[in-house]
Amino acid sequence: MSATTSRRSLLTLALSAPLVGTVLAACGDSGPAGGSSAGATIWILTGQPGEGIRTDSVNAFNEANPDSELVLSSYQNDAFKAKIRTAIGANQSPTVIWTWGGGGLRDYVKNGQVEDLTSFFAENAELKDKLFASAFGAATVDDKIYAVPCENVSPIVMFYNMRLFEKVGAQLPKTWDDVMALVPTFNAAGIAPFSLGGQSRWTNMMWLEFLYDRIGGSELFTSIYEGTPDAWSHPDSIDALTKVQDLVRANGFINGFASITADSNADQALLYTDKAAMMLHGAWTYGAMKTDGGDFVTGGHLAWSTFPEVTGGKGDPSDSVGNPSSYYALSSQASDEAKTAAKKYFAEGLITDATTKAWVESGSVPIINGSDSLFTGSEDAEWLQFVYDTASQAKVFQQSWDQALSPTQAEALLDNISKLFGLAITPEEFAANMNATLAG
């Protein structure tokens, strides 16, 4: 995985490059759903390795199914986000909609813009059984499945620079109390305890996601997701918000973190250049650190773990947060012929031995039960197995909040998180501001 196309950048960061819009798999324009003379249409995101794997998948399907051909177009992240909503609203949607699931998918469902795929999975039970059960949460609305989980899984992970731990003679933290005790130890040695690309805002969010889970259990965010009045003011919520500010006030993050961006991979560089001892970040950063960090990864200087427990907390230590999967939805606006072609692709072409192998070779863990059998012999086998176990064994795999919530709530959340980490608002003010979005 290249340093400039991290998994998170494909999923949530706005990219400034213009629309690509290149038809890759067949001639013709994508046009309205099912309206192209070439058949069903599919739009995907650019950026390697994902773009190449997606393209190869569609090309292989088209070669094997000339009567069910999909026309493939690719778009940069930011352009895709704008174009897909405009297209869907104008009844010009592609047949197959690449989506993050969660709040965005719920909007599509609410507006009758995507097909209910529950019966599709009943008819293709073998396909469903192949996939991590944890991947279906963000694809499900009101107990019905509206998208096909696919591609790979990216939990949020606690990364450690073992060179620096050895330098100060410290052990890896197992609890939140251990984390707070390490802060003065590293600061005294002139080392930032944690790297953080705070300008990107969603990086700050990862801390709250885990603290909410470890303190209040998965039910705490579920109450927020379901719009329970004053859910953000729950005592466990205030406790989590307070703990984050305790870490900020203790100089737990590198100086100037609010000006550091994640899309430039500057936060990762702080870890592997020995400027910071720890980093909470997505699994997608492993490949970039391996590529850019010299012998940091290959030399055994990188360690990792799940997020530490909070003493007395209600959360299950196996719970994880992050990106459970990518998703493909089916446009309700498509013709019957196009829908049939798309469903054939979902059943036969989207998840194959070839795509599973390609994701593993890219340093990612596909959401396929048993795909860990392909890790043998890989120099990244230990890492891949950790990610596989984290995702497949998690009792709850909470989707990143900025994708789980509606777009309006997500923007309010990111804005208030930035203020919280900047100590510009109190935990109580944060809670009040976010409670106001529950009624919206």
Tab-separated table of N, CA and C in Angstrom, residues 28 33 96 103 107 111 132 153 160 223 226 229 240 271:
chain	number	residue	atom	x	y	z
A	28	GLY	N	-18.569	3.392	-23.823
A	28	GLY	CA	-19.861	3.970	-23.535
A	28	GLY	C	-19.847	4.785	-22.272
A	33	ALA	N	-29.011	4.873	-14.390
A	33	ALA	CA	-28.947	3.482	-13.957
A	33	ALA	C	-29.643	2.597	-14.969
A	96	VAL	N	-24.780	0.057	-9.664
A	96	VAL	CA	-24.088	-0.367	-8.453
A	96	VAL	C	-23.466	0.849	-7.785
A	103	GLY	N	-24.627	5.908	8.019
A	103	GLY	CA	-25.569	7.003	7.904
A	103	GLY	C	-25.931	7.358	6.476
A	107	ASP	N	-29.743	7.147	4.657
A	107	ASP	CA	-30.408	8.196	3.887
A	107	ASP	C	-30.943	7.641	2.575
A	111	ASN	N	-35.009	7.367	1.519
A	111	ASN	CA	-35.530	8.014	0.318
A	111	ASN	C	-35.883	7.016	-0.786
A	132	PHE	N	-17.373	-11.812	7.102
A	132	PHE	CA	-17.386	-11.532	8.534
A	132	PHE	C	-18.786	-11.073	8.942
A	153	VAL	N	-11.022	-5.036	5.691
A	153	VAL	CA	-11.408	-4.520	6.998
A	153	VAL	C	-10.263	-3.687	7.567
A	160	TYR	N	2.915	1.196	18.581
A	160	TYR	CA	3.975	1.559	19.527
A	160	TYR	C	5.348	1.533	18.843
A	223	SER	N	-27.168	4.162	21.704
A	223	SER	CA	-28.211	5.108	22.132
A	223	SER	C	-28.093	6.417	21.366
A	226	GLU	N	-29.285	5.783	17.732
A	226	GLU	CA	-30.740	5.652	17.654
A	226	GLU	C	-31.472	6.933	18.039
A	229	PRO	N	-32.897	10.797	23.405
A	229	PRO	CA	-32.717	12.167	23.908
A	229	PRO	C	-31.639	12.248	24.984
A	240	ALA	N	-15.863	9.923	29.411
A	240	ALA	CA	-14.980	9.748	28.254
A	240	ALA	C	-14.455	11.091	27.758
A	271	LEU	N	5.863	8.906	14.293
A	271	LEU	CA	6.069	7.656	15.023
A	271	LEU	C	7.345	6.960	14.561
